[in-house]
Amino acid sequence: MKQNYIHVPSVKTPQIDRQVVLPFLKSLEISFKNLQVRFFRSLITTMSLVLAVSFLSFVNVSTDVANSLLNTHDISIRQALIRSGYDVSPEDTSVGSSPKQRWIVILSLLVCVVGIVNAQLMAVTERFREIGTMKCLGALDRFILRLFLIEAGMQGLAGASIGAFAGGFFSLLNAFLSFGPIAIATVAWKEIALSVFLAIVIGCSLSLLGVLYPAILAAKMQPVEAMRAEY
Amino acid sequence: MPFTRKIVRVSKVTKTFQLGKVEVQALKGVDLEIAAGNYISIMGPSGSGKSTLFNMIGGLDKPTSGKVFIDEVDIAQLDAYELAWLRCRKIGYIFQTFNIIQVMTALENVTLPMIFAGMSNDAAVEKGIQLLKLVGLGDRFQHKPFELSGGQQQRVAVARALANDPAIILADEPTGNLDLTTGAEIITLLKRLSQERQVTVISATHDIKMLNVSDQVVWIRDGRIEKIEDREELSISVGQVDIKG
């Protein structure tokens, strides 16, 4: 933003009257309506996030469960863990996720971001005219940017929350089925809550990261280009 | 002729577009002055530079050379923020394709520019209802655009253009997507508003019905102004084009 406002002689109104504003609550309202109206489109964007985040959450919670099982120092449980595929050598006191597992998680998150960018670019193209109209009505670049970021934030929060809880739930279910009730009894809930929370935060950030480029593209658009677009 | 304020002044404007490797000069030096409160039609065949000139006046596009003054302010000198303010407060836009924001109701469409201008929500809603009544949509303000006919959508657009009491209304082929009768209704509405509210209406058009209500007609051909006719001369040269809705 330029700091030096050029003096405009014929406009005698004081500076305060020359503002162009979009209150935060109003942008929240507009974004929410946009999501409502384009429910299925936003559902697709959200679904890719749900899947990726639930995978992340599943892996992390499973590791938490395995760790708390290991901390029981019970030989038979240690055997059960090894049987179900964890690399536990006799001197280990904790299990980490294997490098391969980490790679798969990172890859799935990357794929998810690419999917979000793709879906959001489509959404921007679809809304060229709407964005241009808003700009003709006096919207600033940052209003448009803010609308897209709020929408992505809401999608991110919803998608990541559903994904994180679903992943956590299925991980616990899986542990219960393979190790029996003891898996649930020994669970360190604090660790699991932390894993789920982390998954939600990562999911939200991914959603915002994915929308950044499309949103900047939309915000930078000249209103006349938007008017020309034939959709 | 008494002295009137020049709301728009276009001075030696040229505009060149780069189409691939070819340079196309859409405007080849246009000078134009528009007095406040008038109803102006810009006429010309497609490809004549009509839309380009129109976009310049609306601050939607910047000239390659020359200057455009709106209310004696050179719009090339404005930064993004001031340009947004100009679009919000000084100019109301009406488009051929209506461009009502689809996800919002008629009333929300009309109140949006007022929200941008910093008006409180209640005041904006009250004024929005007033404006919709003014354009004859008093009972349909909760309707979504797809529940409205083309003519009704254009009425919403007119109400939206009037939201911040602009000095200029720019209408780009406002009747282009409407049938004869509805088009005539919109033209009558624009004329009435321009007289009642002293708004300068500038419309780019092919529509011969527009000539009837125009105070001045600017003919554009091949990137230049061919002639500017006042209302009196017009009735002689055009003769009988009396189409009343």
CSV table of C-alpha atoms in Angstrom, one decimal:
chain,number,residue,atom,x,y,z
A,1,MET,CA,0.0,0.0,0.0
A,2,LYS,CA,1.2,3.4,-0.8
A,3,GLN,CA,1.5,5.7,2.1
A,4,ASN,CA,1.4,9.1,0.4
A,5,TYR,CA,-2.2,9.9,-0.6
A,6,ILE,CA,-2.2,12.2,-3.5
A,7,HIS,CA,-4.1,15.4,-2.8
A,8,VAL,CA,-7.3,15.4,-4.8
A,9,PRO,CA,-8.5,19.0,-5.0
A,10,SER,CA,-12.1,18.6,-5.9
A,11,VAL,CA,-12.8,16.0,-3.2
A,12,LYS,CA,-13.3,18.2,-0.2
A,13,THR,CA,-14.5,15.5,2.2
A,14,PRO,CA,-12.1,14.7,5.0
A,15,GLN,CA,-9.9,11.6,4.9
A,16,ILE,CA,-12.1,9.7,7.2
A,17,ASP,CA,-15.0,9.8,4.8
A,18,ARG,CA,-13.0,8.5,1.9
A,19,GLN,CA,-12.6,5.0,3.3
A,20,VAL,CA,-13.7,1.9,1.6
A,21,VAL,CA,-14.4,-0.8,4.2
A,22,LEU,CA,-15.7,-4.3,4.5
A,23,PRO,CA,-16.3,-5.1,8.2
A,24,PHE,CA,-15.0,-8.5,9.3
A,25,LEU,CA,-18.4,-9.8,10.3
A,26,LYS,CA,-19.8,-8.9,6.9
A,27,SER,CA,-17.0,-10.7,5.1
A,28,LEU,CA,-17.6,-13.7,7.4
A,29,GLU,CA,-21.3,-13.6,6.4
A,30,ILE,CA,-20.5,-13.4,2.7
A,31,SER,CA,-17.9,-16.2,2.9
A,32,PHE,CA,-20.4,-18.4,4.8
A,33,LYS,CA,-23.1,-17.8,2.2
A,34,ASN,CA,-20.7,-18.6,-0.6
A,35,LEU,CA,-19.9,-21.9,1.0
A,36,GLN,CA,-23.6,-22.6,1.5
A,37,VAL,CA,-24.5,-21.9,-2.1
A,38,ARG,CA,-21.6,-23.8,-3.6
A,39,PHE,CA,-21.9,-26.6,-1.1
A,40,PHE,CA,-21.0,-29.5,-3.3
A,41,ARG,CA,-18.0,-27.7,-4.8
A,42,SER,CA,-16.6,-26.8,-1.4
A,43,LEU,CA,-17.4,-30.4,-0.2
A,44,ILE,CA,-15.0,-31.7,-2.8
A,45,THR,CA,-12.2,-29.4,-1.6
A,46,THR,CA,-13.0,-30.3,2.0
A,47,MET,CA,-13.1,-34.1,1.3
A,48,SER,CA,-9.5,-34.2,0.0
A,49,LEU,CA,-8.5,-32.4,3.2
A,50,VAL,CA,-10.5,-34.8,5.3
A,51,LEU,CA,-8.8,-37.8,3.8
A,52,ALA,CA,-5.3,-36.5,4.1
A,53,VAL,CA,-5.7,-35.2,7.6
A,54,SER,CA,-7.4,-38.4,8.8
A,55,PHE,CA,-4.4,-40.4,7.5
A,56,LEU,CA,-2.0,-38.1,9.3
A,57,SER,CA,-4.1,-38.4,12.5
A,58,PHE,CA,-4.4,-42.1,12.1
A,59,VAL,CA,-0.6,-42.6,11.9
A,60,ASN,CA,0.2,-40.3,14.8
A,61,VAL,CA,-2.5,-41.7,17.1
A,62,SER,CA,-1.4,-45.2,16.3
A,63,THR,CA,2.1,-44.4,17.3
A,64,ASP,CA,0.8,-42.8,20.6
A,65,VAL,CA,-1.2,-46.0,21.3
A,66,ALA,CA,1.8,-48.2,20.6
A,67,ASN,CA,4.0,-46.1,22.9
A,68,SER,CA,1.6,-46.3,25.8
A,69,LEU,CA,1.3,-50.1,25.3
A,70,LEU,CA,5.1,-50.4,25.3
A,71,ASN,CA,5.3,-48.4,28.5
A,72,THR,CA,3.4,-51.2,30.3
A,73,HIS,CA,6.7,-53.3,30.1
A,74,ASP,CA,4.6,-56.4,29.5
A,75,ILE,CA,6.5,-59.0,27.4
A,76,SER,CA,3.4,-60.5,25.8
A,77,ILE,CA,2.2,-57.0,24.7
A,78,ARG,CA,5.7,-56.3,23.3
A,79,GLN,CA,5.4,-59.6,21.3
A,80,ALA,CA,1.9,-58.5,20.1
A,81,LEU,CA,3.3,-55.2,18.9
A,82,ILE,CA,6.1,-56.8,17.0
A,83,ARG,CA,3.6,-59.2,15.5
A,84,SER,CA,1.5,-56.4,14.3
A,85,GLY,CA,4.4,-54.8,12.4
A,86,TYR,CA,6.1,-52.4,14.8
A,87,ASP,CA,9.9,-52.4,14.8
A,88,VAL,CA,10.6,-52.9,18.5
A,89,SER,CA,14.1,-54.1,19.5
A,90,PRO,CA,14.5,-55.4,23.0
A,91,GLU,CA,16.2,-52.2,24.3
A,92,ASP,CA,13.6,-49.8,22.8
A,93,THR,CA,11.4,-47.8,25.2
A,94,SER,CA,9.4,-46.0,22.5
A,95,VAL,CA,8.4,-46.5,18.9
A,96,GLY,CA,8.5,-43.9,16.3
A,97,SER,CA,6.8,-43.9,13.0
A,98,SER,CA,9.1,-45.5,10.4
A,99,PRO,CA,10.7,-43.2,7.7
A,100,LYS,CA,8.6,-44.9,5.0
A,101,GLN,CA,5.4,-44.1,6.9
A,102,ARG,CA,6.5,-40.5,7.3
A,103,TRP,CA,7.1,-40.3,3.6
A,104,ILE,CA,3.7,-41.6,2.7
A,105,VAL,CA,2.1,-39.1,5.1
A,106,ILE,CA,4.1,-36.2,3.6
A,107,LEU,CA,3.2,-37.3,0.1
A,108,SER,CA,-0.5,-37.6,0.9
A,109,LEU,CA,-0.4,-34.1,2.3
A,110,LEU,CA,1.3,-32.8,-0.8
A,111,VAL,CA,-1.2,-34.4,-3.0
A,112,CYS,CA,-3.9,-32.9,-0.9
A,113,VAL,CA,-2.4,-29.4,-1.3
A,114,VAL,CA,-2.2,-29.8,-5.1
A,115,GLY,CA,-5.8,-30.9,-5.1
A,116,ILE,CA,-6.9,-27.9,-3.1
A,117,VAL,CA,-5.0,-25.5,-5.4
A,118,ASN,CA,-6.6,-27.1,-8.4
A,119,ALA,CA,-10.1,-26.9,-6.9
A,120,GLN,CA,-9.7,-23.3,-5.7
A,121,LEU,CA,-8.3,-22.2,-9.1
A,122,MET,CA,-11.5,-23.6,-10.6
A,123,ALA,CA,-13.6,-21.8,-8.0
A,124,VAL,CA,-11.8,-18.5,-8.8
A,125,THR,CA,-12.4,-18.9,-12.6
A,126,GLU,CA,-16.0,-19.7,-11.9
A,127,ARG,CA,-16.3,-16.5,-9.9
A,128,PHE,CA,-14.4,-14.1,-12.2
A,129,ARG,CA,-17.4,-12.1,-13.0
A,130,GLU,CA,-18.5,-11.9,-9.4
A,131,ILE,CA,-15.1,-10.7,-8.3
A,132,GLY,CA,-15.0,-8.1,-11.1
A,133,THR,CA,-18.4,-6.8,-10.2
A,134,MET,CA,-17.4,-6.4,-6.6
A,135,LYS,CA,-14.3,-4.5,-7.7
A,136,CYS,CA,-16.5,-2.2,-9.8
A,137,LEU,CA,-18.6,-1.6,-6.7
A,138,GLY,CA,-15.4,-0.4,-4.9
A,139,ALA,CA,-13.9,-3.6,-3.4
A,140,LEU,CA,-10.2,-3.4,-2.6
A,141,ASP,CA,-7.8,-6.2,-3.5
A,142,ARG,CA,-7.6,-7.2,0.1
A,143,PHE,CA,-11.4,-7.6,0.5
A,144,ILE,CA,-11.3,-10.3,-2.2
A,145,LEU,CA,-8.2,-11.9,-0.6
A,146,ARG,CA,-9.9,-11.9,2.8
A,147,LEU,CA,-13.1,-13.5,1.4
A,148,PHE,CA,-11.1,-16.4,-0.1
A,149,LEU,CA,-8.9,-16.8,3.0
A,150,ILE,CA,-11.9,-16.9,5.3
A,151,GLU,CA,-13.7,-19.4,3.1
A,152,ALA,CA,-10.6,-21.6,3.0
A,153,GLY,CA,-10.2,-21.2,6.8
A,154,MET,CA,-13.7,-22.4,7.4
A,155,GLN,CA,-13.3,-25.3,4.9
A,156,GLY,CA,-9.9,-26.1,6.6
A,157,LEU,CA,-11.3,-26.1,10.1
A,158,ALA,CA,-14.3,-28.2,9.2
A,159,GLY,CA,-12.4,-30.7,7.0
A,160,ALA,CA,-9.4,-31.0,9.3
A,161,SER,CA,-11.5,-31.4,12.4
A,162,ILE,CA,-13.6,-34.2,10.8
A,163,GLY,CA,-10.5,-35.8,9.4
A,164,ALA,CA,-8.5,-35.6,12.7
A,165,PHE,CA,-11.3,-37.1,14.8
A,166,ALA,CA,-12.1,-39.7,12.3
A,167,GLY,CA,-8.4,-40.7,12.0
A,168,GLY,CA,-8.1,-40.8,15.8
A,169,PHE,CA,-11.2,-42.8,16.2
A,170,PHE,CA,-10.3,-45.4,13.6
A,171,SER,CA,-6.8,-45.7,15.0
A,172,LEU,CA,-8.2,-46.4,18.5
A,173,LEU,CA,-10.7,-48.9,17.0
A,174,ASN,CA,-7.9,-50.6,15.2
A,175,ALA,CA,-5.8,-50.8,18.4
A,176,PHE,CA,-8.8,-52.2,20.3
A,177,LEU,CA,-9.3,-54.9,17.7
A,178,SER,CA,-5.7,-56.0,17.5
A,179,PHE,CA,-4.6,-55.7,21.2
A,180,GLY,CA,-7.9,-56.0,23.1
A,181,PRO,CA,-9.3,-53.7,25.8
A,182,ILE,CA,-5.8,-53.1,27.3
A,183,ALA,CA,-5.0,-50.9,24.3
A,184,ILE,CA,-7.8,-48.5,25.4
A,185,ALA,CA,-7.1,-48.9,29.1
A,186,THR,CA,-3.4,-47.8,28.9
A,187,VAL,CA,-4.0,-45.0,26.4
A,188,ALA,CA,-2.4,-41.6,27.2
A,189,TRP,CA,-5.3,-39.4,26.3
A,190,LYS,CA,-3.2,-36.2,26.6
A,191,GLU,CA,-0.8,-37.5,23.9
A,192,ILE,CA,-3.7,-38.4,21.6
A,193,ALA,CA,-5.4,-35.0,22.1
A,194,LEU,CA,-2.1,-33.4,21.2
A,195,SER,CA,-1.8,-35.5,18.0
A,196,VAL,CA,-5.4,-34.7,17.0
A,197,PHE,CA,-4.9,-31.0,17.6
A,198,LEU,CA,-1.7,-31.0,15.6
A,199,ALA,CA,-3.5,-32.7,12.7
A,200,ILE,CA,-6.2,-30.0,12.8
A,201,VAL,CA,-3.6,-27.2,12.8
A,202,ILE,CA,-1.7,-28.8,9.9
A,203,GLY,CA,-5.0,-29.3,8.0
A,204,CYS,CA,-6.0,-25.7,8.4
A,205,SER,CA,-2.6,-24.5,7.3
A,206,LEU,CA,-2.7,-26.7,4.3
A,207,SER,CA,-6.1,-25.3,3.3
A,208,LEU,CA,-4.8,-21.7,3.6
A,209,LEU,CA,-1.6,-22.6,1.8
A,210,GLY,CA,-3.6,-24.1,-1.0
A,211,VAL,CA,-5.9,-21.1,-1.5
A,212,LEU,CA,-3.1,-18.5,-1.3
A,213,TYR,CA,-2.1,-18.5,-5.0
A,214,PRO,CA,-5.7,-18.7,-6.4
A,215,ALA,CA,-6.8,-15.9,-4.0
A,216,ILE,CA,-3.9,-13.6,-4.9
A,217,LEU,CA,-4.7,-14.3,-8.6
A,218,ALA,CA,-8.3,-13.3,-8.0
A,219,ALA,CA,-7.5,-10.2,-5.9
A,220,LYS,CA,-5.0,-8.9,-8.4
A,221,MET,CA,-7.4,-9.1,-11.3
A,222,GLN,CA,-8.4,-5.9,-13.0
A,223,PRO,CA,-12.1,-5.3,-13.0
A,224,VAL,CA,-12.2,-4.8,-16.7
A,225,GLU,CA,-10.8,-8.2,-17.3
A,226,ALA,CA,-13.4,-9.7,-15.2
A,227,MET,CA,-16.1,-8.0,-17.2
A,228,ARG,CA,-14.6,-9.3,-20.4
A,229,ALA,CA,-14.6,-12.9,-19.2
A,230,GLU,CA,-17.3,-14.9,-20.9
A,231,TYR,CA,-18.7,-17.5,-18.5
B,1,MET,CA,-25.5,27.9,-23.4
B,2,PRO,CA,-25.2,28.5,-19.6
B,3,PHE,CA,-22.0,27.3,-17.9
B,4,THR,CA,-22.3,23.8,-16.6
B,5,ARG,CA,-19.8,21.7,-14.6
B,6,LYS,CA,-17.8,19.2,-16.7
B,7,ILE,CA,-18.2,15.9,-14.9
B,8,VAL,CA,-16.1,14.0,-17.4
B,9,ARG,CA,-13.2,15.4,-19.5
B,10,VAL,CA,-11.3,13.2,-21.9
B,11,SER,CA,-8.2,14.7,-23.4
B,12,LYS,CA,-6.2,13.3,-26.3
B,13,VAL,CA,-6.7,9.8,-25.2
B,14,THR,CA,-5.2,6.9,-27.2
B,15,LYS,CA,-5.3,3.3,-26.3
B,16,THR,CA,-3.2,0.5,-27.8
B,17,PHE,CA,-3.8,-3.1,-27.2
B,18,GLN,CA,-1.2,-5.8,-27.8
B,19,LEU,CA,-2.9,-8.7,-29.5
B,20,GLY,CA,-0.2,-11.3,-29.9
B,21,LYS,CA,2.4,-9.6,-32.1
B,22,VAL,CA,0.0,-7.2,-33.6
B,23,GLU,CA,-0.6,-3.8,-32.0
B,24,VAL,CA,-4.2,-2.6,-32.3
B,25,GLN,CA,-5.0,1.0,-31.7
B,26,ALA,CA,-8.5,1.1,-30.3
B,27,LEU,CA,-8.6,4.8,-29.7
B,28,LYS,CA,-6.7,7.3,-31.9
B,29,GLY,CA,-6.9,10.5,-29.9
B,30,VAL,CA,-10.3,11.2,-28.4
B,31,ASP,CA,-11.4,14.6,-26.9
B,32,LEU,CA,-14.7,14.7,-25.1
B,33,GLU,CA,-16.4,16.8,-22.5
B,34,ILE,CA,-19.5,15.8,-20.7
B,35,ALA,CA,-21.6,18.2,-18.7
B,36,ALA,CA,-23.0,17.2,-15.4
B,37,GLY,CA,-26.6,16.1,-15.3
B,38,ASN,CA,-26.8,15.1,-19.0
B,39,TYR,CA,-27.9,11.9,-20.5
B,40,ILE,CA,-25.3,10.9,-23.0
B,41,SER,CA,-25.3,8.0,-25.4
B,42,ILE,CA,-22.1,6.7,-27.0
B,43,MET,CA,-23.0,5.1,-30.3
B,44,GLY,CA,-20.9,3.3,-32.8
B,45,PRO,CA,-20.5,0.0,-34.5
B,46,SER,CA,-18.8,-2.9,-32.7
B,47,GLY,CA,-15.0,-2.6,-32.9
B,48,SER,CA,-15.2,1.2,-33.1
B,49,GLY,CA,-13.5,1.7,-29.7
B,50,LYS,CA,-16.8,2.4,-28.0
B,51,SER,CA,-16.3,0.0,-25.1
B,52,THR,CA,-12.7,1.0,-24.7
B,53,LEU,CA,-13.6,4.7,-24.4
B,54,PHE,CA,-16.4,3.6,-22.0
B,55,ASN,CA,-14.0,1.7,-19.8
B,56,MET,CA,-11.6,4.7,-19.7
B,57,ILE,CA,-14.4,7.0,-18.5
B,58,GLY,CA,-15.3,4.4,-15.9
B,59,GLY,CA,-11.8,4.2,-14.5
B,60,LEU,CA,-11.8,0.5,-15.4
B,61,ASP,CA,-8.8,0.9,-17.8
B,62,LYS,CA,-6.0,3.3,-18.2
B,63,PRO,CA,-5.2,5.2,-21.4
B,64,THR,CA,-1.9,4.6,-23.2
B,65,SER,CA,-1.6,8.3,-23.6
B,66,GLY,CA,-3.8,11.3,-22.8
B,67,LYS,CA,-5.8,12.0,-19.7
B,68,VAL,CA,-9.2,11.3,-18.3
B,69,PHE,CA,-10.6,13.6,-15.7
B,70,ILE,CA,-13.6,12.7,-13.6
B,71,ASP,CA,-14.9,15.7,-11.7
B,72,GLU,CA,-11.6,17.4,-12.6
B,73,VAL,CA,-9.5,14.6,-11.0
B,74,ASP,CA,-7.0,12.9,-13.3
B,75,ILE,CA,-7.7,9.2,-12.7
B,76,ALA,CA,-4.2,8.1,-13.9
B,77,GLN,CA,-2.9,9.8,-10.7
B,78,LEU,CA,-5.0,7.8,-8.4
B,79,ASP,CA,-3.7,4.8,-6.5
B,80,ALA,CA,-5.6,1.6,-6.1
B,81,TYR,CA,-7.2,2.8,-2.9
B,82,GLU,CA,-8.5,6.0,-4.3
B,83,LEU,CA,-9.6,4.3,-7.5
B,84,ALA,CA,-11.7,1.9,-5.4
B,85,TRP,CA,-13.2,4.9,-3.6
B,86,LEU,CA,-14.0,6.5,-6.9
B,87,ARG,CA,-15.7,3.4,-8.2
B,88,CYS,CA,-17.6,3.1,-4.9
B,89,ARG,CA,-18.8,6.6,-4.4
B,90,LYS,CA,-18.7,8.5,-7.7
B,91,ILE,CA,-19.6,6.0,-10.4
B,92,GLY,CA,-22.5,3.5,-10.6
B,93,TYR,CA,-22.1,0.7,-13.1
B,94,ILE,CA,-24.8,-1.0,-15.1
B,95,PHE,CA,-23.7,-3.9,-17.4
B,96,GLN,CA,-25.1,-5.6,-20.4
B,97,THR,CA,-25.1,-8.9,-18.5
B,98,PHE,CA,-26.6,-7.4,-15.4
B,99,ASN,CA,-23.8,-8.9,-13.2
B,100,ILE,CA,-25.9,-9.3,-10.2
B,101,ILE,CA,-23.9,-11.3,-7.6
B,102,GLN,CA,-25.7,-14.6,-7.9
B,103,VAL,CA,-25.2,-15.8,-4.3
B,104,MET,CA,-26.8,-12.7,-2.8
B,105,THR,CA,-30.4,-11.6,-2.7
B,106,ALA,CA,-31.6,-8.5,-4.5
B,107,LEU,CA,-31.4,-6.4,-1.3
B,108,GLU,CA,-27.9,-7.7,-0.4
B,109,ASN,CA,-26.7,-6.8,-3.9
B,110,VAL,CA,-28.0,-3.2,-3.5
B,111,THR,CA,-26.6,-2.8,0.1
B,112,LEU,CA,-23.1,-4.1,-0.8
B,113,PRO,CA,-21.7,-0.9,-2.2
B,114,MET,CA,-23.1,1.0,0.8
B,115,ILE,CA,-21.4,-1.4,3.2
B,116,PHE,CA,-18.1,-0.7,1.2
B,117,ALA,CA,-18.8,3.0,1.7
B,118,GLY,CA,-18.9,2.5,5.4
B,119,MET,CA,-22.6,2.8,6.0
B,120,SER,CA,-24.1,0.8,9.0
B,121,ASN,CA,-26.0,-2.3,8.1
B,122,ASP,CA,-29.4,-1.0,9.2
B,123,ALA,CA,-29.1,2.3,7.3
B,124,ALA,CA,-27.9,0.4,4.2
B,125,VAL,CA,-30.9,-2.0,4.4
B,126,GLU,CA,-33.3,0.9,4.8
B,127,LYS,CA,-31.9,2.8,1.9
B,128,GLY,CA,-31.7,-0.4,-0.2
B,129,ILE,CA,-35.4,-1.1,0.3
B,130,GLN,CA,-36.1,2.5,-0.7
B,131,LEU,CA,-34.0,2.2,-3.9
B,132,LEU,CA,-35.6,-1.1,-4.8
B,133,LYS,CA,-39.0,0.6,-4.4
B,134,LEU,CA,-37.8,3.4,-6.6
B,135,VAL,CA,-37.0,1.0,-9.4
B,136,GLY,CA,-40.3,-0.8,-9.0
B,137,LEU,CA,-39.1,-3.9,-7.2
B,138,GLY,CA,-40.5,-3.0,-3.8
B,139,ASP,CA,-41.9,-6.5,-3.1
B,140,ARG,CA,-39.1,-8.6,-4.4
B,141,PHE,CA,-36.1,-7.6,-2.4
B,142,GLN,CA,-35.6,-11.0,-0.7
B,143,HIS,CA,-35.4,-12.8,-4.0
B,144,LYS,CA,-32.3,-14.4,-5.4
B,145,PRO,CA,-31.2,-13.3,-8.9
B,146,PHE,CA,-32.2,-16.5,-10.5
B,147,GLU,CA,-35.7,-16.0,-9.4
B,148,LEU,CA,-35.9,-12.7,-11.2
B,149,SER,CA,-36.4,-12.0,-14.9
B,150,GLY,CA,-33.8,-10.2,-17.0
B,151,GLY,CA,-35.6,-6.9,-16.7
B,152,GLN,CA,-36.0,-7.3,-13.0
B,153,GLN,CA,-32.3,-8.1,-12.6
B,154,GLN,CA,-31.4,-5.0,-14.6
B,155,ARG,CA,-33.6,-3.0,-12.2
B,156,VAL,CA,-31.7,-4.4,-9.3
B,157,ALA,CA,-28.5,-3.3,-11.1
B,158,VAL,CA,-29.9,0.2,-11.5
B,159,ALA,CA,-30.8,0.3,-7.8
B,160,ARG,CA,-27.3,-0.9,-7.0
B,161,ALA,CA,-25.7,1.7,-9.2
B,162,LEU,CA,-27.6,4.4,-7.4
B,163,ALA,CA,-26.6,3.1,-3.9
B,164,ASN,CA,-24.0,5.6,-3.0
B,165,ASP,CA,-25.7,8.6,-4.8
B,166,PRO,CA,-23.0,8.6,-7.6
B,167,ALA,CA,-22.4,11.6,-9.8
B,168,ILE,CA,-22.2,9.4,-12.9
B,169,ILE,CA,-24.0,6.2,-14.0
B,170,LEU,CA,-22.1,4.2,-16.6
B,171,ALA,CA,-24.4,1.9,-18.5
B,172,ASP,CA,-22.7,-0.5,-20.9
B,173,GLU,CA,-25.4,-1.7,-23.4
B,174,PRO,CA,-27.9,-1.8,-20.6
B,175,THR,CA,-30.7,-3.0,-23.0
B,176,GLY,CA,-28.5,-5.4,-24.9
B,177,ASN,CA,-29.8,-8.6,-23.3
B,178,LEU,CA,-33.4,-7.4,-22.9
B,179,ASP,CA,-36.4,-7.6,-25.2
B,180,LEU,CA,-37.9,-4.4,-26.8
B,181,THR,CA,-40.5,-3.6,-24.1
B,182,THR,CA,-38.3,-4.3,-21.1
B,183,GLY,CA,-35.4,-2.4,-22.7
B,184,ALA,CA,-37.7,0.6,-23.2
B,185,GLU,CA,-38.8,0.4,-19.6
B,186,ILE,CA,-35.2,0.4,-18.4
B,187,ILE,CA,-34.4,3.4,-20.6
B,188,THR,CA,-37.4,5.3,-19.3
B,189,LEU,CA,-36.3,4.5,-15.8
B,190,LEU,CA,-32.7,5.7,-16.4
B,191,LYS,CA,-34.0,8.9,-17.9
B,192,ARG,CA,-36.4,9.5,-15.1
B,193,LEU,CA,-33.6,8.9,-12.5
B,194,SER,CA,-31.2,11.2,-14.3
B,195,GLN,CA,-33.8,14.0,-14.3
B,196,GLU,CA,-35.0,13.5,-10.7
B,197,ARG,CA,-31.5,13.0,-9.2
B,198,GLN,CA,-29.4,15.1,-11.5
B,199,VAL,CA,-27.2,12.1,-12.2
B,200,THR,CA,-25.1,12.1,-15.4
B,201,VAL,CA,-26.0,8.9,-17.3
B,202,ILE,CA,-23.4,7.8,-19.9
B,203,SER,CA,-24.4,4.7,-21.9
B,204,ALA,CA,-22.6,2.9,-24.6
B,205,THR,CA,-25.2,1.4,-26.9
B,206,HIS,CA,-26.5,0.1,-30.2
B,207,ASP,CA,-30.0,0.7,-29.2
B,208,ILE,CA,-31.8,3.3,-31.3
B,209,LYS,CA,-34.4,3.7,-28.6
B,210,MET,CA,-31.7,5.4,-26.5
B,211,LEU,CA,-31.5,8.3,-29.0
B,212,ASN,CA,-34.9,9.5,-28.0
B,213,VAL,CA,-34.0,10.3,-24.4
B,214,SER,CA,-30.4,11.4,-24.9
B,215,ASP,CA,-29.4,15.0,-24.4
B,216,GLN,CA,-26.3,14.3,-26.4
B,217,VAL,CA,-25.1,11.5,-28.7
B,218,VAL,CA,-21.5,10.8,-29.3
B,219,TRP,CA,-20.8,8.9,-32.5
B,220,ILE,CA,-17.6,6.9,-32.6
B,221,ARG,CA,-16.1,5.4,-35.6
B,222,ASP,CA,-12.7,3.7,-36.0
B,223,GLY,CA,-11.2,5.0,-32.8
B,224,ARG,CA,-12.2,8.6,-33.3
B,225,ILE,CA,-15.2,10.8,-32.5
B,226,GLU,CA,-17.1,11.2,-35.7
B,227,LYS,CA,-19.6,13.7,-34.5
B,228,ILE,CA,-21.3,14.9,-31.3
B,229,GLU,CA,-25.0,15.8,-31.7
B,230,ASP,CA,-27.2,17.6,-29.3
B,231,ARG,CA,-30.8,16.6,-28.8
B,232,GLU,CA,-32.1,19.4,-31.1
B,233,GLU,CA,-30.0,18.5,-34.1
B,234,LEU,CA,-30.7,14.8,-33.5
B,235,SER,CA,-34.4,15.0,-34.1
B,236,ILE,CA,-33.7,16.5,-37.5
B,237,SER,CA,-31.0,14.1,-38.6
B,238,VAL,CA,-32.6,10.9,-37.3
B,239,GLY,CA,-36.1,12.0,-38.0
B,240,GLN,CA,-38.8,9.7,-36.8
B,241,VAL,CA,-37.4,7.2,-34.3
B,242,ASP,CA,-40.3,7.5,-31.9
B,243,ILE,CA,-40.4,4.2,-30.1
B,244,LYS,CA,-42.2,4.5,-26.8
B,245,GLY,CA,-42.6,1.5,-24.6
